[in-house]
PDB file of C-alpha atoms in Angstrom:
ATOM      1  CA  MET A   1      31.944  -7.183 -16.295  1.00  0.00           C
ATOM      2  CA  PRO A   2      30.073  -6.753 -12.970  1.00  0.00           C
ATOM      3  CA  VAL A   3      28.262  -9.741 -11.930  1.00  0.00           C
ATOM      4  CA  CYS A   4      24.174  -9.112 -11.576  1.00  0.00           C
ATOM      5  CA  THR A   5      22.407 -10.447  -8.778  1.00  0.00           C
ATOM      6  CA  ASN A   6      18.706 -10.718  -7.556  1.00  0.00           C
ATOM      7  CA  TYR A   7      18.695  -8.052  -4.996  1.00  0.00           C
ATOM      8  CA  GLY A   8      18.826  -5.092  -7.036  1.00  0.00           C
ATOM      9  CA  PHE A   9      22.521  -4.225  -7.179  1.00  0.00           C
ATOM     10  CA  HIS A  10      25.816  -5.781  -8.990  1.00  0.00           C
ATOM     11  CA  LEU A  11      29.083  -7.196  -7.374  1.00  0.00           C
ATOM     12  CA  PRO A  12      32.170  -4.945  -8.323  1.00  0.00           C
ATOM     13  CA  PRO A  13      35.242  -7.137  -8.758  1.00  0.00           C
ATOM     14  CA  CYS A  14      37.523  -7.786  -5.729  1.00  0.00           C
ATOM     15  CA  ARG A  15      40.995  -6.032  -5.222  1.00  0.00           C
ATOM     16  CA  ALA A  16      42.329  -9.451  -5.397  1.00  0.00           C
ATOM     17  CA  LEU A  17      40.557  -9.956  -8.778  1.00  0.00           C
ATOM     18  CA  CYS A  18      41.796  -6.742 -10.185  1.00  0.00           C
ATOM     19  CA  ARG A  19      45.324  -7.400  -9.276  1.00  0.00           C
ATOM     20  CA  GLN A  20      45.363 -10.905 -10.756  1.00  0.00           C
ATOM     21  CA  ALA A  21      43.898  -9.443 -14.137  1.00  0.00           C
ATOM     22  CA  ARG A  22      46.673  -6.728 -13.883  1.00  0.00           C
ATOM     23  CA  GLU A  23      49.609  -9.161 -13.091  1.00  0.00           C
ATOM     24  CA  GLU A  24      48.651 -11.453 -16.268  1.00  0.00           C
ATOM     25  CA  CYS A  25      47.527  -8.923 -18.871  1.00  0.00           C
ATOM     26  CA  GLU A  26      49.853  -5.904 -18.023  1.00  0.00           C
ATOM     27  CA  GLN A  27      52.958  -7.261 -19.730  1.00  0.00           C
ATOM     28  CA  ALA A  28      51.322  -8.354 -22.734  1.00  0.00           C
ATOM     29  CA  MET A  29      49.723  -4.648 -23.021  1.00  0.00           C
ATOM     30  CA  LEU A  30      52.855  -2.702 -22.363  1.00  0.00           C
ATOM     31  CA  SER A  31      54.424  -4.858 -25.242  1.00  0.00           C
ATOM     32  CA  ASP A  32      51.762  -3.704 -27.626  1.00  0.00           C
ATOM     33  CA  GLY A  33      52.219  -0.356 -26.549  1.00  0.00           C
ATOM     34  CA  LEU A  34      49.072   0.092 -24.285  1.00  0.00           C
ATOM     35  CA  LYS A  35      49.326   1.240 -20.764  1.00  0.00           C
ATOM     36  CA  TRP A  36      46.985  -0.069 -17.759  1.00  0.00           C
ATOM     37  CA  PRO A  37      43.894   2.052 -17.566  1.00  0.00           C
ATOM     38  CA  ASP A  38      43.950   4.554 -14.978  1.00  0.00           C
ATOM     39  CA  LYS A  39      40.014   3.764 -14.214  1.00  0.00           C
ATOM     40  CA  PHE A  40      41.098   0.300 -13.388  1.00  0.00           C
ATOM     41  CA  ASP A  41      43.153   1.370 -10.334  1.00  0.00           C
ATOM     42  CA  CYS A  42      43.098  -1.526  -8.152  1.00  0.00           C
ATOM     43  CA  THR A  43      42.882   0.169  -4.803  1.00  0.00           C
ATOM     44  CA  ARG A  44      39.363   1.582  -6.064  1.00  0.00           C
ATOM     45  CA  PHE A  45      38.056  -1.978  -5.425  1.00  0.00           C
ATOM     46  CA  PRO A  46      37.030  -3.463  -2.054  1.00  0.00           C
ATOM     47  CA  GLU A  47      38.851  -5.883  -0.426  1.00  0.00           C
ATOM     48  CA  HIS A  48      37.025  -9.419  -0.035  1.00  0.00           C
ATOM     49  CA  HIS A  49      36.611  -8.868   3.782  1.00  0.00           C
ATOM     50  CA  GLU A  50      35.229  -5.405   3.234  1.00  0.00           C
ATOM     51  CA  LEU A  51      32.269  -5.548   0.904  1.00  0.00           C
ATOM     52  CA  MET A  52      30.503  -8.231  -1.318  1.00  0.00           C
ATOM     53  CA  CYS A  53      32.629  -8.483  -4.366  1.00  0.00           C
ATOM     54  CA  VAL A  54      33.799 -11.176  -6.798  1.00  0.00           C
ATOM     55  CA  LEU A  55      36.811 -12.898  -5.851  1.00  0.00           C
ATOM     56  CA  SER A  56      37.859 -14.902  -8.658  1.00  0.00           C
ATOM     57  CA  LEU A  57      36.062 -15.643 -12.201  1.00  0.00           C
ATOM     58  CA  ASN A  58      34.344 -18.423 -10.565  1.00  0.00           C
ATOM     59  CA  HIS A  59      33.712 -17.559  -6.965  1.00  0.00           C
ATOM     60  CA  SER A  60      32.545 -14.542  -4.903  1.00  0.00           C
ATOM     61  CA  ASN A  61      32.441 -13.884  -1.212  1.00  0.00           C
ATOM     62  CA  PHE A  62      28.421 -13.084  -1.681  1.00  0.00           C
ATOM     63  CA  LEU A  63      27.513 -15.814  -3.972  1.00  0.00           C
ATOM     64  CA  THR A  64      29.120 -18.677  -2.066  1.00  0.00           C
ATOM     65  CA  THR A  65      26.655 -21.210  -1.055  1.00  0.00           C
ATOM     66  CA  PRO A  66      26.205 -21.589   2.577  1.00  0.00           C
ATOM     67  CA  ILE A  67      27.010 -25.223   3.678  1.00  0.00           C
ATOM     68  CA  PRO A  68      23.773 -26.853   3.288  1.00  0.00           C
ATOM     69  CA  THR A  69      24.771 -29.314   6.729  1.00  0.00           C
ATOM     70  CA  GLN A  70      26.692 -28.237   9.847  1.00  0.00           C
ATOM     71  CA  ALA A  71      28.237 -30.691  12.158  1.00  0.00           C
ATOM     72  CA  PRO A  72      26.807 -30.228  15.942  1.00  0.00           C
ATOM     73  CA  PRO A  73      28.803 -28.297  18.705  1.00  0.00           C
ATOM     74  CA  ASN A  74      30.453 -30.243  21.643  1.00  0.00           C
ATOM     75  CA  PHE A  75      27.328 -29.930  23.996  1.00  0.00           C
ATOM     76  CA  SER A  76      27.632 -30.132  27.806  1.00  0.00           C
ATOM     77  CA  HIS A  77      25.454 -31.325  30.264  1.00  0.00           C
ATOM     78  CA  SER A  78      24.116 -28.114  31.991  1.00  0.00           C
ATOM     79  CA  TRP A  79      20.905 -26.196  32.452  1.00  0.00           C
ATOM     80  CA  ARG A  80      19.981 -22.842  31.503  1.00  0.00           C
ATOM     81  CA  SER A  81      16.415 -21.289  32.784  1.00  0.00           C
ATOM     82  CA  GLY A  82      15.439 -24.788  33.661  1.00  0.00           C
ATOM     83  CA  ALA A  83      15.745 -26.036  30.018  1.00  0.00           C
ATOM     84  CA  PRO A  84      18.670 -28.926  29.786  1.00  0.00           C
ATOM     85  CA  MET A  85      20.775 -29.018  27.148  1.00  0.00           C
ATOM     86  CA  TYR A  86      21.623 -32.355  25.509  1.00  0.00           C
ATOM     87  CA  PRO A  87      24.971 -34.087  26.902  1.00  0.00           C
ATOM     88  CA  ALA A  88      27.874 -34.545  24.920  1.00  0.00           C
ATOM     89  CA  GLY A  89      28.660 -38.281  23.814  1.00  0.00           C
ATOM     90  CA  PRO A  90      29.211 -40.291  20.861  1.00  0.00           C
ATOM     91  CA  SER A  91      25.830 -40.615  19.583  1.00  0.00           C
ATOM     92  CA  LEU A  92      25.488 -36.796  18.822  1.00  0.00           C
ATOM     93  CA  THR A  93      28.031 -36.818  16.613  1.00  0.00           C
ATOM     94  CA  GLN A  94      28.690 -40.321  15.196  1.00  0.00           C
ATOM     95  CA  CYS A  95      25.720 -42.254  13.251  1.00  0.00           C
ATOM     96  CA  VAL A  96      25.131 -45.092  10.830  1.00  0.00           C
ATOM     97  CA  SER A  97      21.520 -43.997  10.087  1.00  0.00           C
ATOM     98  CA  ASN A  98      19.071 -41.235  10.493  1.00  0.00           C
ATOM     99  CA  ALA A  99      17.634 -42.961  13.802  1.00  0.00           C
ATOM    100  CA  ASP A 100      21.000 -42.458  15.456  1.00  0.00           C
ATOM    101  CA  CYS A 101      20.281 -38.895  15.519  1.00  0.00           C
ATOM    102  CA  VAL A 102      18.556 -37.491  18.363  1.00  0.00           C
ATOM    103  CA  PHE A 103      17.899 -33.998  17.306  1.00  0.00           C
ATOM    104  CA  GLU A 104      14.547 -32.979  15.680  1.00  0.00           C
ATOM    105  CA  ARG A 105      15.554 -32.250  11.874  1.00  0.00           C
ATOM    106  CA  SER A 106      19.106 -33.804  11.961  1.00  0.00           C
ATOM    107  CA  VAL A 107      20.375 -36.349   9.500  1.00  0.00           C
ATOM    108  CA  CYS A 108      23.028 -38.831   9.027  1.00  0.00           C
ATOM    109  CA  ARG A 109      25.509 -37.637   6.707  1.00  0.00           C
ATOM    110  CA  ALA A 110      28.964 -39.335   6.278  1.00  0.00           C
ATOM    111  CA  GLY A 111      28.849 -41.069   9.647  1.00  0.00           C
ATOM    112  CA  GLU A 112      28.081 -37.567  11.305  1.00  0.00           C
ATOM    113  CA  CYS A 113      24.793 -36.328  12.527  1.00  0.00           C
ATOM    114  CA  VAL A 114      24.215 -32.803  10.886  1.00  0.00           C
ATOM    115  CA  CYS A 115      21.018 -30.343  10.751  1.00  0.00           C
ATOM    116  CA  GLU A 116      18.794 -30.456   7.546  1.00  0.00           C
ATOM    117  CA  TYR A 117      19.751 -26.866   5.495  1.00  0.00           C
ATOM    118  CA  PRO A 118      18.428 -24.295   6.131  1.00  0.00           C
ATOM    119  CA  ARG A 119      18.876 -25.257   9.881  1.00  0.00           C
ATOM    120  CA  THR A 120      21.786 -24.642  11.645  1.00  0.00           C
ATOM    121  CA  TRP A 121      22.828 -25.973  15.155  1.00  0.00           C
ATOM    122  CA  GLY A 122      22.008 -24.134  18.361  1.00  0.00           C
ATOM    123  CA  PRO A 123      22.365 -24.398  22.265  1.00  0.00           C
ATOM    124  CA  TYR A 124      19.065 -27.021  21.847  1.00  0.00           C
ATOM    125  CA  GLY A 125      19.626 -28.590  18.746  1.00  0.00           C
ATOM    126  CA  CYS A 126      18.621 -27.894  15.287  1.00  0.00           C
ATOM    127  CA  GLU A 127      17.402 -24.215  14.836  1.00  0.00           C
ATOM    128  CA  GLU A 128      15.545 -22.402  11.936  1.00  0.00           C
ATOM    129  CA  THR A 129      17.929 -19.929  10.099  1.00  0.00           C
ATOM    130  CA  GLN A 130      16.922 -16.031  10.004  1.00  0.00           C
ATOM    131  CA  ILE A 131      16.908 -13.292   7.706  1.00  0.00           C
ATOM    132  CA  LEU A 132      18.069  -9.786   8.753  1.00  0.00           C
ATOM    133  CA  GLY A 133      15.692  -8.900  11.389  1.00  0.00           C
ATOM    134  CA  GLY A 134      14.433 -12.173  12.041  1.00  0.00           C
ATOM    135  CA  GLN A 135      14.366 -13.390  15.632  1.00  0.00           C
ATOM    136  CA  CYS A 136      17.437 -15.417  16.698  1.00  0.00           C
ATOM    137  CA  THR A 137      19.339 -16.863  19.836  1.00  0.00           C
ATOM    138  CA  THR A 138      22.721 -17.635  18.250  1.00  0.00           C
ATOM    139  CA  ASP A 139      25.070 -16.003  15.566  1.00  0.00           C
ATOM    140  CA  ASN A 140      24.668 -19.347  13.287  1.00  0.00           C
ATOM    141  CA  GLN A 141      21.061 -18.668  12.814  1.00  0.00           C
ATOM    142  CA  CYS A 142      22.051 -15.307  11.092  1.00  0.00           C
ATOM    143  CA  SER A 143      25.173 -16.161   9.282  1.00  0.00           C
ATOM    144  CA  THR A 144      23.991 -18.986   7.400  1.00  0.00           C
ATOM    145  CA  VAL A 145      21.698 -17.005   5.435  1.00  0.00           C
ATOM    146  CA  THR A 146      23.470 -13.411   5.086  1.00  0.00           C
ATOM    147  CA  PRO A 147      27.248 -13.335   5.379  1.00  0.00           C
ATOM    148  CA  ASN A 148      28.289 -10.644   8.132  1.00  0.00           C
ATOM    149  CA  ALA A 149      25.600 -10.884  10.118  1.00  0.00           C
ATOM    150  CA  VAL A 150      25.066 -11.818  13.761  1.00  0.00           C
ATOM    151  CA  CYS A 151      22.344 -12.050  16.258  1.00  0.00           C
ATOM    152  CA  ARG A 152      22.127  -9.081  18.651  1.00  0.00           C
ATOM    153  CA  ASP A 153      19.687  -8.397  20.831  1.00  0.00           C
ATOM    154  CA  ASN A 154      17.838 -11.549  19.954  1.00  0.00           C
ATOM    155  CA  LYS A 155      17.429 -10.195  16.267  1.00  0.00           C
ATOM    156  CA  CYS A 156      19.650 -10.811  12.948  1.00  0.00           C
ATOM    157  CA  ALA A 157      21.663  -7.486  12.585  1.00  0.00           C
ATOM    158  CA  CYS A 158      24.630  -6.605  10.305  1.00  0.00           C
ATOM    159  CA  ILE A 159      28.353  -6.160  11.865  1.00  0.00           C
ATOM    160  CA  SER A 160      29.490  -2.893  12.369  1.00  0.00           C
ATOM    161  CA  PRO A 161      29.912  -0.742  10.043  1.00  0.00           C
ATOM    162  CA  LEU A 162      27.792  -2.733   7.787  1.00  0.00           C
ATOM    163  CA  THR A 163      24.255  -2.029   7.577  1.00  0.00           C
ATOM    164  CA  SER A 164      21.411  -3.774   6.086  1.00  0.00           C
ATOM    165  CA  TYR A 165      20.246  -3.637   2.386  1.00  0.00           C
ATOM    166  CA  MET A 166      16.552  -4.583   2.315  1.00  0.00           C
ATOM    167  CA  ASN A 167      17.200  -7.349   4.937  1.00  0.00           C
ATOM    168  CA  LEU A 168      18.737  -9.078   2.278  1.00  0.00           C
ATOM    169  CA  ALA A 169      22.418  -8.361   2.579  1.00  0.00           C
ATOM    170  CA  CYS A 170      25.111  -6.285   4.807  1.00  0.00           C
ATOM    171  CA  ILE A 171      26.865  -3.737   2.837  1.00  0.00           C
ATOM    172  CA  HIS A 172      29.026  -0.722   3.616  1.00  0.00           C
ATOM    173  CA  ALA A 173      27.016   2.522   3.732  1.00  0.00           C
ATOM    174  CA  SER A 174      28.716   5.364   2.518  1.00  0.00           C
ATOM    175  CA  GLY A 175      28.286   9.274   2.536  1.00  0.00           C
ATOM    176  CA  VAL A 176      28.642  11.828  -0.082  1.00  0.00           C
ATOM    177  CA  GLY A 177      31.746  11.756  -1.985  1.00  0.00           C
ATOM    178  CA  SER A 178      32.732   8.317  -0.387  1.00  0.00           C
ATOM    179  CA  LEU A 179      33.345   5.481  -2.404  1.00  0.00           C
ATOM    180  CA  CYS A 180      30.205   3.228  -3.911  1.00  0.00           C
ATOM    181  CA  TYR A 181      29.571   0.322  -5.857  1.00  0.00           C
ATOM    182  CA  ASN A 182      25.715   0.552  -5.903  1.00  0.00           C
ATOM    183  CA  ASP A 183      22.966   3.087  -4.751  1.00  0.00           C
ATOM    184  CA  ALA A 184      22.041   1.285  -1.673  1.00  0.00           C
ATOM    185  CA  GLN A 185      25.497   2.120  -0.250  1.00  0.00           C
ATOM    186  CA  CYS A 186      24.501   5.977  -0.598  1.00  0.00           C
ATOM    187  CA  ARG A 187      20.924   5.776   0.470  1.00  0.00           C
ATOM    188  CA  ALA A 188      21.893   4.004   3.853  1.00  0.00           C
ATOM    189  CA  VAL A 189      23.394   7.319   4.885  1.00  0.00           C
ATOM    190  CA  ASN A 190      21.426   9.889   2.733  1.00  0.00           C
ATOM    191  CA  THR A 191      17.706   8.661   1.540  1.00  0.00           C
ATOM    192  CA  TYR A 192      17.900  10.929  -1.445  1.00  0.00           C
ATOM    193  CA  SER A 193      21.239  10.280  -2.723  1.00  0.00           C
ATOM    194  CA  PHE A 194      23.025   7.650  -5.462  1.00  0.00           C
ATOM    195  CA  CYS A 195      26.141   6.353  -6.493  1.00  0.00           C
ATOM    196  CA  ARG A 196      27.615   8.372  -9.529  1.00  0.00           C
ATOM    197  CA  PHE A 197      29.710   5.770 -11.246  1.00  0.00           C
ATOM    198  CA  LEU A 198      33.197   6.822 -12.401  1.00  0.00           C
ATOM    199  CA  VAL A 199      33.830   3.102 -13.993  1.00  0.00           C
ATOM    200  CA  SER A 200      29.983   2.658 -15.374  1.00  0.00           C
ATOM    201  CA  GLN A 201      28.455   0.262 -13.083  1.00  0.00           C
ATOM    202  CA  VAL A 202      31.364  -0.625 -11.265  1.00  0.00           C
ATOM    203  CA  VAL A 203      32.829   1.965  -8.773  1.00  0.00           C
ATOM    204  CA  GLY A 204      31.868   5.553  -8.064  1.00  0.00           C
ATOM    205  CA  THR A 205      31.167   8.181  -5.425  1.00  0.00           C
ATOM    206  CA  CYS A 206      27.901   8.909  -3.839  1.00  0.00           C
ATOM    207  CA  ALA A 207      26.170  12.109  -4.732  1.00  0.00           C
ATOM    208  CA  CYS A 208      22.893  13.709  -3.802  1.00  0.00           C
ATOM    209  CA  ASP A 209      19.788  13.917  -6.027  1.00  0.00           C
ATOM    210  CA  PRO A 210      19.253  16.976  -8.198  1.00  0.00           C
ATOM    211  CA  ASP A 211      16.501  18.181  -5.861  1.00  0.00           C
ATOM    212  CA  GLN A 212      18.989  18.156  -2.678  1.00  0.00           C
ATOM    213  CA  PHE A 213      21.950  19.841  -1.799  1.00  0.00           C
ATOM    214  CA  ILE A 214      24.984  19.246   0.397  1.00  0.00           C
ATOM    215  CA  ASP A 215      24.585  21.007   3.960  1.00  0.00           C
ATOM    216  CA  ILE A 216      27.544  22.212   6.339  1.00  0.00           C
ATOM    217  CA  HIS A 217      27.385  18.510   7.639  1.00  0.00           C
ATOM    218  CA  GLY A 218      28.102  17.271   4.637  1.00  0.00           C
ATOM    219  CA  ARG A 219      24.426  15.497   4.406  1.00  0.00           C
ATOM    220  CA  CYS A 220      22.010  15.728   1.295  1.00  0.00           C
ATOM    221  CA  ALA A 221      19.336  18.250   2.355  1.00  0.00           C
ATOM    222  CA  PRO A 222      16.384  19.274  -0.023  1.00  0.00           C
ATOM    223  CA  ARG A 223      16.145  22.505  -2.015  1.00  0.00           C
ATOM    224  CA  LEU A 224      12.832  24.372  -2.178  1.00  0.00           C
ATOM    225  CA  GLY A 225      10.501  21.572  -4.022  1.00  0.00           C
ATOM    226  CA  GLY A 226      13.057  18.915  -3.284  1.00  0.00           C
ATOM    227  CA  ARG A 227      11.526  15.650  -1.776  1.00  0.00           C
ATOM    228  CA  CYS A 228      11.802  15.854   2.381  1.00  0.00           C
ATOM    229  CA  LYS A 229      10.960  14.179   5.569  1.00  0.00           C
ATOM    230  CA  ARG A 230       9.241  16.113   8.282  1.00  0.00           C
ATOM    231  CA  GLY A 231      11.309  18.744   9.754  1.00  0.00           C
ATOM    232  CA  THR A 232      14.230  18.313   7.424  1.00  0.00           C
ATOM    233  CA  CYS A 233      13.721  21.448   5.470  1.00  0.00           C
ATOM    234  CA  SER A 234      17.270  23.526   5.656  1.00  0.00           C
ATOM    235  CA  ARG A 235      17.036  27.127   7.647  1.00  0.00           C
ATOM    236  CA  LYS A 236      19.055  28.119   4.468  1.00  0.00           C
ATOM    237  CA  LEU A 237      15.677  27.994   2.684  1.00  0.00           C
ATOM    238  CA  GLY A 238      14.090  30.291   5.010  1.00  0.00           C
ATOM    239  CA  VAL A 239      10.282  29.891   5.858  1.00  0.00           C
ATOM    240  CA  ALA A 240       9.704  26.733   4.542  1.00  0.00           C
ATOM    241  CA  SER A 241       8.446  23.699   5.806  1.00  0.00           C
ATOM    242  CA  CYS A 242       8.013  20.117   4.536  1.00  0.00           C
ATOM    243  CA  GLN A 243       4.483  19.705   3.207  1.00  0.00           C
ATOM    244  CA  ARG A 244       2.447  17.398   0.887  1.00  0.00           C
ATOM    245  CA  GLY A 245       2.246  18.425  -2.467  1.00  0.00           C
ATOM    246  CA  ARG A 246       0.003  17.530  -5.249  1.00  0.00           C
ATOM    247  CA  GLU A 247       1.712  13.935  -6.107  1.00  0.00           C
ATOM    248  CA  SER A 248       1.041  12.993  -2.258  1.00  0.00           C
ATOM    249  CA  VAL A 249       4.997  13.492  -2.018  1.00  0.00           C
ATOM    250  CA  LEU A 250       6.408  15.698   1.024  1.00  0.00           C
ATOM    251  CA  LYS A 251       8.597  18.469  -0.370  1.00  0.00           C
ATOM    252  CA  CYS A 252       9.702  21.849   0.988  1.00  0.00           C
ATOM    253  CA  PHE A 253       7.242  24.552   0.246  1.00  0.00           C
ATOM    254  CA  CYS A 254       6.893  28.071   1.466  1.00  0.00           C
ATOM    255  CA  ARG A 255       4.623  28.360   4.304  1.00  0.00           C
ATOM    256  CA  LYS A 256       1.516  30.777   4.202  1.00  0.00           C
ATOM    257  CA  LYS A 257       2.184  34.413   3.973  1.00  0.00           C
ATOM    258  CA  ALA A 258       5.832  33.653   2.355  1.00  0.00           C
ATOM    259  CA  VAL A 259       7.273  33.890  -1.056  1.00  0.00           C
ATOM    260  CA  GLN A 260       9.999  32.489  -3.051  1.00  0.00           C
ATOM    261  CA  ARG A 261      12.893  34.866  -3.816  1.00  0.00           C
ATOM    262  CA  ARG A 262      15.886  33.534  -5.490  1.00  0.00           C
ATOM    263  CA  GLY A 263      15.364  30.074  -3.790  1.00  0.00           C
ATOM    264  CA  VAL A 264      14.706  31.187  -0.207  1.00  0.00           C
ATOM    265  CA  CYS A 265      11.097  31.949   1.286  1.00  0.00           C
ATOM    266  CA  VAL A 266      10.806  34.993   2.865  1.00  0.00           C
ATOM    267  CA  LEU A 267       7.479  36.698   4.249  1.00  0.00           C
ATOM    268  CA  ARG A 268       5.753  39.190   2.285  1.00  0.00           C
TER     269      ARG A 268
END
């Protein structure tokens, strides 16, 4: 069964877990005249480094708790923009009590100075960790909270080709017809799309919402009466424009002095 999360989507099994299950079960199934189900073809599931997934029965590459404390880097005595970095020395890494740790919010654990979670080591000591979109100076600030995140242009962002999901996780974006494990992957490319599951709540392919159609570029485009964004009504709809309807939702409607004929707007 897929693993539920608090982030609005489930975790599919990793390919390695599928292979493990098949290796341990297939022989017993064959002895009873049962064939391994095609819908559990292990190539349908992601590798553990490609997407958040369940790696084993008691571990997943998404649910793994970040290490609460991290050892400090080997600081050298240098200056950047006039601000001195702390010099390297035994007092930074070795300790007997918290009093031996010179950095703010650092504590002594097992004879070594470490940062209190959720802080992490940075160039100038223990820095606050950040969610996606937060201000940062080092990759550690981002990856401690969100796996596969780095500090880019002083903001936490996902490693390409992953994309942010509600600033909570880095996921693979999927276009129409591509493999998906949740709706968020599809909507990262096409706002009005969803994951049409081939295996219930486990794996499927991205498809356009019913009020959309697939355009020549393979993207979801609104039909007449379909939800839209400014300027997204296809030329195939004729003289249509994206207008605010009765429900205060932008939809593609025929312009003034135009009528609808066979799903296309034409001038009277």
